[in-house]
PDB file of C-alpha atoms in Angstrom:
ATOM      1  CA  UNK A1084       0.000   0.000   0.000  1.00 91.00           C
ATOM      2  CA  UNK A1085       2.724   2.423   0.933  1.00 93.00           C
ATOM      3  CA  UNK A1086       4.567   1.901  -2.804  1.00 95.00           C
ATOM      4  CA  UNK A1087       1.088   2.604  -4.341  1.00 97.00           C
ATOM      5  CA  UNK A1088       0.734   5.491  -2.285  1.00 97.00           C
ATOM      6  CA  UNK A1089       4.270   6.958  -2.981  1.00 97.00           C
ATOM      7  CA  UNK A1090       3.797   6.589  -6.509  1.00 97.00           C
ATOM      8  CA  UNK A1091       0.609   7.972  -7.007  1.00 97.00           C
ATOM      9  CA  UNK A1092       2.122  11.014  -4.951  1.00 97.00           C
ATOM     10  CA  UNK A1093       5.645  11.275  -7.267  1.00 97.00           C
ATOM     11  CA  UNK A1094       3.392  11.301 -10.079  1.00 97.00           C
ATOM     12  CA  UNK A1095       1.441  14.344  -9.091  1.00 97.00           C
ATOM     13  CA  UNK A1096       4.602  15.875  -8.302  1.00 96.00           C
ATOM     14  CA  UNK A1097       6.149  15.414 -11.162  1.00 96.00           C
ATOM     15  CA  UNK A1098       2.897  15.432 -13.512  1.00 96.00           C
ATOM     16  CA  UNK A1099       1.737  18.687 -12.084  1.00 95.00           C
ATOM     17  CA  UNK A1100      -1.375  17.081 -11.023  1.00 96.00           C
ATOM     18  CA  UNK A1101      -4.602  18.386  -8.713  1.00 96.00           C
ATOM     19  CA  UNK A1102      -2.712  16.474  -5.984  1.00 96.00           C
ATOM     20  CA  UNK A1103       0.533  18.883  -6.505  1.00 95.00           C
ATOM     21  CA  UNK A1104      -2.200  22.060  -6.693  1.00 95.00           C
ATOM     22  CA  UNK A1105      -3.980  21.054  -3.801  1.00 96.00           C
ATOM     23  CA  UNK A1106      -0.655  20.632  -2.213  1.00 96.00           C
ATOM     24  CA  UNK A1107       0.435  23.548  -2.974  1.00 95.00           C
ATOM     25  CA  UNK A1108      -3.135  26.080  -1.816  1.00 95.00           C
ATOM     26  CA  UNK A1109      -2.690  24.267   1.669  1.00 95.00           C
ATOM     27  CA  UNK A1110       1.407  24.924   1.843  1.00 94.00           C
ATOM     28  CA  UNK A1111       0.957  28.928   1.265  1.00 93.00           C
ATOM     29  CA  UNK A1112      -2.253  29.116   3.800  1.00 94.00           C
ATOM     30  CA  UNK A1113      -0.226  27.640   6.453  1.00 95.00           C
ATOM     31  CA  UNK A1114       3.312  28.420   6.139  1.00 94.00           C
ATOM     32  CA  UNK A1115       4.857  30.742   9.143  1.00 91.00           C
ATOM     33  CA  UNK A1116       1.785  29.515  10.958  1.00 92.00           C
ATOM     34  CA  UNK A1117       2.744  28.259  14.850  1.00 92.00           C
ATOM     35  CA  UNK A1118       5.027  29.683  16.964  1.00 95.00           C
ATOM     36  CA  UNK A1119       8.443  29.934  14.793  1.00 94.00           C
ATOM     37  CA  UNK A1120      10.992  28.738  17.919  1.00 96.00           C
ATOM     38  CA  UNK A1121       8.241  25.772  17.983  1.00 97.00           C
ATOM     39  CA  UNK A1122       7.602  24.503  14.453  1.00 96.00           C
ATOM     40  CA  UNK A1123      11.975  24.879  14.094  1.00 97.00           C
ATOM     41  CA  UNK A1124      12.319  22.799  17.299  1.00 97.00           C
ATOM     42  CA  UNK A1125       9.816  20.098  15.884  1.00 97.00           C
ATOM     43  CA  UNK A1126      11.558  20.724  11.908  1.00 97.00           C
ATOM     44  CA  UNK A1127      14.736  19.913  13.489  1.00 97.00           C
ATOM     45  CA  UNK A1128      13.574  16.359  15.228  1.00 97.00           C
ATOM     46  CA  UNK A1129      14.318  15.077  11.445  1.00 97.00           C
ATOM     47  CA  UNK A1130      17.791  16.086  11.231  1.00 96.00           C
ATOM     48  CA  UNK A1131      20.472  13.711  11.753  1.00 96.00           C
ATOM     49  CA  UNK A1132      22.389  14.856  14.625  1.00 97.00           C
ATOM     50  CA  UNK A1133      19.314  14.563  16.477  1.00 97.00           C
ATOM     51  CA  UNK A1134      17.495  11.345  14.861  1.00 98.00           C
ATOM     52  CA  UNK A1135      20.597   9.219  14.325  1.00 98.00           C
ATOM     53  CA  UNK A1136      21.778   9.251  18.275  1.00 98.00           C
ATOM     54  CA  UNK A1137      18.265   8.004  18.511  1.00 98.00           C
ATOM     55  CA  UNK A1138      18.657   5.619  16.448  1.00 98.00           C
ATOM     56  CA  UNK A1139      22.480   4.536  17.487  1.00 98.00           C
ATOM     57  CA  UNK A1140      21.229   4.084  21.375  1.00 98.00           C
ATOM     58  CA  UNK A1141      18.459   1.621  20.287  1.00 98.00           C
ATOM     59  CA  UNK A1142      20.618  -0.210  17.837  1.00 98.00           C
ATOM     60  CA  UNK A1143      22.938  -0.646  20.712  1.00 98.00           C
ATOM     61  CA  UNK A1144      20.579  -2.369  22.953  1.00 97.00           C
ATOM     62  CA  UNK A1145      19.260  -4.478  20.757  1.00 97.00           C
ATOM     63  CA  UNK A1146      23.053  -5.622  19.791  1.00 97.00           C
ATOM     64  CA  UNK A1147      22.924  -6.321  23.665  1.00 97.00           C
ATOM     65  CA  UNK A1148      20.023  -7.982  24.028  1.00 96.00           C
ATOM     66  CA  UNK A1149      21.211 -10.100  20.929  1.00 95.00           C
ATOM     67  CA  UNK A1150      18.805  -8.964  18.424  1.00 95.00           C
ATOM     68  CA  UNK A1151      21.278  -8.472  15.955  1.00 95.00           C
ATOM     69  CA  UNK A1152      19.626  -9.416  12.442  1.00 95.00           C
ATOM     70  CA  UNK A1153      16.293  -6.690  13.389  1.00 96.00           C
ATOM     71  CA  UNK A1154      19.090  -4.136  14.416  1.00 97.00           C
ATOM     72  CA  UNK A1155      20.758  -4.619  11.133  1.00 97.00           C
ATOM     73  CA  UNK A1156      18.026  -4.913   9.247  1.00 97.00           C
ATOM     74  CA  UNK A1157      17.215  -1.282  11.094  1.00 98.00           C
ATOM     75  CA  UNK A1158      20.768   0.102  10.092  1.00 98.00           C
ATOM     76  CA  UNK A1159      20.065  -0.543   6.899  1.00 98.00           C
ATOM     77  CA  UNK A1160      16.946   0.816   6.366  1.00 98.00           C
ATOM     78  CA  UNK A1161      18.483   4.293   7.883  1.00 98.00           C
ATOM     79  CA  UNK A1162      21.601   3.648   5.372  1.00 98.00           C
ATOM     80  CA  UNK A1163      18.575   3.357   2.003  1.00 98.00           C
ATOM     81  CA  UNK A1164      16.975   6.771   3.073  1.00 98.00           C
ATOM     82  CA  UNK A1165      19.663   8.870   1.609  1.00 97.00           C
ATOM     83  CA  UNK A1166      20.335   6.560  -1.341  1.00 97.00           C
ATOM     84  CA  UNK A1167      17.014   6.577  -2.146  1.00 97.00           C
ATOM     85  CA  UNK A1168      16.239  10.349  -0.995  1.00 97.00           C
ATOM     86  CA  UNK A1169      18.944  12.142  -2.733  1.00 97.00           C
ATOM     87  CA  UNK A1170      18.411  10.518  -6.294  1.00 97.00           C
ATOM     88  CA  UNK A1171      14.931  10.882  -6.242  1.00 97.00           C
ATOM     89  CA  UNK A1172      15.031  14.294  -5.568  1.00 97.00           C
ATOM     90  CA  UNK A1173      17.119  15.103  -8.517  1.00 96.00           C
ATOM     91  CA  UNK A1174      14.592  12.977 -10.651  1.00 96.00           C
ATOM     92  CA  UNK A1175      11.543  14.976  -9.671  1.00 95.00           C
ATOM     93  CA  UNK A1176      13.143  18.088  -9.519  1.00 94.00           C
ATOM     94  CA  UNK A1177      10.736  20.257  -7.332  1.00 95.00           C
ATOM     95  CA  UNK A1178      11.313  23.493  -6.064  1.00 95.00           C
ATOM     96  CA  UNK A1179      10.949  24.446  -2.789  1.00 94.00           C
ATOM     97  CA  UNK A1180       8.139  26.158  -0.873  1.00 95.00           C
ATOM     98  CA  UNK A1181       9.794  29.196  -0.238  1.00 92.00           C
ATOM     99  CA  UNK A1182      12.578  29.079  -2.803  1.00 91.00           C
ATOM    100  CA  UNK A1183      13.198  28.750  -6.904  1.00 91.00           C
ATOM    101  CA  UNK A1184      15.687  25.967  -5.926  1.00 94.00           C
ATOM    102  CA  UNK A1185      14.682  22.491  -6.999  1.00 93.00           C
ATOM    103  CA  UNK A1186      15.175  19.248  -5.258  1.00 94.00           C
ATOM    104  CA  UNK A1187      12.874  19.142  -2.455  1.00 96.00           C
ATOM    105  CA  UNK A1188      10.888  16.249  -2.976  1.00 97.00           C
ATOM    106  CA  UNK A1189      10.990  14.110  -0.914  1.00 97.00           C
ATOM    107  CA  UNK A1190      12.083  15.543   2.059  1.00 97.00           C
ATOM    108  CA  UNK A1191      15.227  13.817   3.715  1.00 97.00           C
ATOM    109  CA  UNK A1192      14.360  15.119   7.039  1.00 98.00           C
ATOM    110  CA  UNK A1193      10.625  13.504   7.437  1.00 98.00           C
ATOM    111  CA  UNK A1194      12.445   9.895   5.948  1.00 98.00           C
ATOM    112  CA  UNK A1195      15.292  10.682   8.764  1.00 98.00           C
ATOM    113  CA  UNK A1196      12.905  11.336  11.054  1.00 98.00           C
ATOM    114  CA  UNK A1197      10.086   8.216  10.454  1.00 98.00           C
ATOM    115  CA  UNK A1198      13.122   5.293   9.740  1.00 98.00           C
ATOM    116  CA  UNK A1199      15.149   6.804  12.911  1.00 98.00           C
ATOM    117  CA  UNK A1200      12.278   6.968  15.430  1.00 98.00           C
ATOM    118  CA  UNK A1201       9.916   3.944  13.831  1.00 98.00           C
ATOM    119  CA  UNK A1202      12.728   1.527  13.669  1.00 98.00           C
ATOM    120  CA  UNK A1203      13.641   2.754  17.503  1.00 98.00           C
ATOM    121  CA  UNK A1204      10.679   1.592  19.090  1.00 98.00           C
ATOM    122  CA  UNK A1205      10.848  -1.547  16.766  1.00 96.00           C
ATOM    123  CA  UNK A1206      14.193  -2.246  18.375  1.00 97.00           C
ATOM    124  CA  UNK A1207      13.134  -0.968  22.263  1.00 97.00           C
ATOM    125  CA  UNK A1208       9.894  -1.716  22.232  1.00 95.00           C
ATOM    126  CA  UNK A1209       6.342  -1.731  20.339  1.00 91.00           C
ATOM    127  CA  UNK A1210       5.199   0.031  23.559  1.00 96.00           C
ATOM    128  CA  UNK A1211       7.305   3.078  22.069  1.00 97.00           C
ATOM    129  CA  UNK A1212       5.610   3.131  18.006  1.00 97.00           C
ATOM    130  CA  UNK A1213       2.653   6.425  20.030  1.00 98.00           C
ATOM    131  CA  UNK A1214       6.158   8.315  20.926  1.00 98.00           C
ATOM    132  CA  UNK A1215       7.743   7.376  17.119  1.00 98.00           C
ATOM    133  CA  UNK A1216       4.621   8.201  15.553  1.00 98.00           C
ATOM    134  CA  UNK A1217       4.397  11.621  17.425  1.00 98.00           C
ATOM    135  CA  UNK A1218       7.972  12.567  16.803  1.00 98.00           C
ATOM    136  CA  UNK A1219       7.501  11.878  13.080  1.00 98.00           C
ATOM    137  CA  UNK A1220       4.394  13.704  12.997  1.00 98.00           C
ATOM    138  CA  UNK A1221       5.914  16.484  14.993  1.00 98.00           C
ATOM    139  CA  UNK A1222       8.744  16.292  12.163  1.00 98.00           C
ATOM    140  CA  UNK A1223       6.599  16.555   9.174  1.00 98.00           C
ATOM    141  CA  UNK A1224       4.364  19.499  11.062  1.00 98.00           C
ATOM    142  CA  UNK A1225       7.516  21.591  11.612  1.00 98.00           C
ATOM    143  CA  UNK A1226       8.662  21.476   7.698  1.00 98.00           C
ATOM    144  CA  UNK A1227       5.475  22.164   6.538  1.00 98.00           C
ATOM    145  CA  UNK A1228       4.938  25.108   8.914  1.00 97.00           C
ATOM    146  CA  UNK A1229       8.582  26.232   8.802  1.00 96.00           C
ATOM    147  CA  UNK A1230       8.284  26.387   4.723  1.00 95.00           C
ATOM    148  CA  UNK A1231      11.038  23.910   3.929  1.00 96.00           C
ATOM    149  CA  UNK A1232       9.098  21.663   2.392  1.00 97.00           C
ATOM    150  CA  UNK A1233       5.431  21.198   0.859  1.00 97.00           C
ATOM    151  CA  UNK A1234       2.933  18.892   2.610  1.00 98.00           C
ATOM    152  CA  UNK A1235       3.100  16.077  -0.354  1.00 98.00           C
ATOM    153  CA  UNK A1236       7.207  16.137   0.250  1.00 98.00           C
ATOM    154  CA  UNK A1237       6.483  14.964   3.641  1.00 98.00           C
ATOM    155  CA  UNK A1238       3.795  12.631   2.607  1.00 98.00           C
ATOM    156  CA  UNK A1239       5.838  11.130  -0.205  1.00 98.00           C
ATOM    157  CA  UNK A1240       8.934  10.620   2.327  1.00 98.00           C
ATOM    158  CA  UNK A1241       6.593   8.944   4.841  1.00 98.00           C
ATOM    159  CA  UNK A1242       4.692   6.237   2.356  1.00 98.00           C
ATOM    160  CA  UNK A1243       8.294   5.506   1.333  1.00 98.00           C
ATOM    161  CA  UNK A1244       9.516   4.774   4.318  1.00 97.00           C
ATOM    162  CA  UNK A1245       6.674   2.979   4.909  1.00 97.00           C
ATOM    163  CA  UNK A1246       8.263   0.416   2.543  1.00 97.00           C
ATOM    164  CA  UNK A1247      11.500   0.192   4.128  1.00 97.00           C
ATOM    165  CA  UNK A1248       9.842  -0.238   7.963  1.00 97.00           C
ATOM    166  CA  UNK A1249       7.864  -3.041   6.546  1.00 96.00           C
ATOM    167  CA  UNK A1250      11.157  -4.605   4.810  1.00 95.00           C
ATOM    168  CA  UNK A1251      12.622  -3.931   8.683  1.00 95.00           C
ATOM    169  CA  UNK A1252       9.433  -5.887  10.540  1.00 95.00           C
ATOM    170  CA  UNK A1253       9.749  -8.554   7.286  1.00 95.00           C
ATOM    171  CA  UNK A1254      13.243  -9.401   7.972  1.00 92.00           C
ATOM    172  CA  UNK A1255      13.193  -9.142  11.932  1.00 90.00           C
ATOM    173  CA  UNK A1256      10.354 -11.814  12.200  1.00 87.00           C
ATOM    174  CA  UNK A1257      12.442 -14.019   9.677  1.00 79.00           C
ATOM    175  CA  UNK A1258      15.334 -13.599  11.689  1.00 64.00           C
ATOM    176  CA  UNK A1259      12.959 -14.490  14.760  1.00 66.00           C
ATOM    177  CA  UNK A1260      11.299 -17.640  13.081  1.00 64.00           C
ATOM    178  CA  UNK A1261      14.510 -19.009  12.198  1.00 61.00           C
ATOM    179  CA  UNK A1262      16.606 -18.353  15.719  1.00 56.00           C
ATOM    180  CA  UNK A1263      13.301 -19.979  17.885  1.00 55.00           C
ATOM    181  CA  UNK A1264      13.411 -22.640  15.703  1.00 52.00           C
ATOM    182  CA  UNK A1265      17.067 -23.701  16.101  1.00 52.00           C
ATOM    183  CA  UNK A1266      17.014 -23.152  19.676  1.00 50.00           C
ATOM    184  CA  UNK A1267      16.688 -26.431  21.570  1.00 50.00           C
ATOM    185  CA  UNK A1268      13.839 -26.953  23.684  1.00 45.00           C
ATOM    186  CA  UNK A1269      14.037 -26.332  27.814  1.00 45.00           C
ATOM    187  CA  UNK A1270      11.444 -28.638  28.679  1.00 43.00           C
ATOM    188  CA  UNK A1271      12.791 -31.013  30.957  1.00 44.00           C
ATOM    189  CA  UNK A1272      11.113 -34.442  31.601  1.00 41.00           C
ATOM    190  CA  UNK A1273       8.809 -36.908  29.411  1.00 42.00           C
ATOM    191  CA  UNK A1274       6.877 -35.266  26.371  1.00 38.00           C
TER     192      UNK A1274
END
């Protein structure tokens, strides 16, 4: 669902479609709306020096609770944003909200922001995904607002990432399947 959804988005992007319009009404009605030391506190929840530490101190506990194939699986994930991010962005060639420059869709910082915190809780705990969600949320809220990036930059960045957190929850339960299932059994006594 989340590829369907990014590529319907890229193509209104890039086709100039009601989508990118649309997108576009809503951006200028609420851009420099929200308290501007707020909506740059929540923009900068997406950039790395605050997302990857994040992301570094879960991937450490999970390498020491021995969960080392989801916390790879995480690591990579992170690693795809930017090789996936930065190319795309050349493809599409959008200019910014605020600025003739080109290349802002989709936004790096709301993919930084949903693989970092997402694949957190997915390594600490499920318990965690309201604070992830709310973090990303806050993320894409403060670009918007802020004027670095349109609404459907954020939106294209999350269904993407959507992908790659499924590919992270597809390979962790393999990696879980496959490690219960090797383990020897601690009963003790007839079966």
């Amino acid at each position: 669902m989340c590829a369907v959804l990014f590529a319907l988005i890229t193509w209104q992007v890039v086709a100039h479609g009601p989508l990118r319009a649309l997108d576009e009404r809503v951006d200028r009605a609420v851009v420099g709306d929200g308290p501007a030391g707020l909506t740059e506190f929540l923009a900068d929840l997406g950039n790395m020096q605050v997302a990857l530490p994040v992301l570094a101190s879960a991937v450490g506990l999970a390498l020491y609770r021995r969960r080392r194939v989801p916390a790879a699986a995480v690591v990579v994930a992170m690693a795809l944003v930017p090789a996936l991010v930065v190319p795309l962005k050349a493809l599409t060639d959008r200019p910014g909200p605020l600025t003739p420059e080109t290349g802002y869709f989709p936004s790096g910082h709301a993919a930084t922001a949903m693989v970092a915190y997402a694949g957190a809780a997915l390594l600490v705990g499920r318990w965690l995904t309201p604070v992830a969600v709310l973090l990303t949320v806050a993320t894409g809220i403060g670009l918007v607002l802020r004027g670095y990036h349109w609404p459907l930059d954020v939106l294209g960045s999350w269904s993407l990432c959507g992908v790659l957190l499924a590919g992270v929850v597809l390979v962790s339960s393999r990696g879980r399947r496959r490690s219960s299932a090797g383990t020897p059994s601690r009963r003790t006594g007839p079966s």
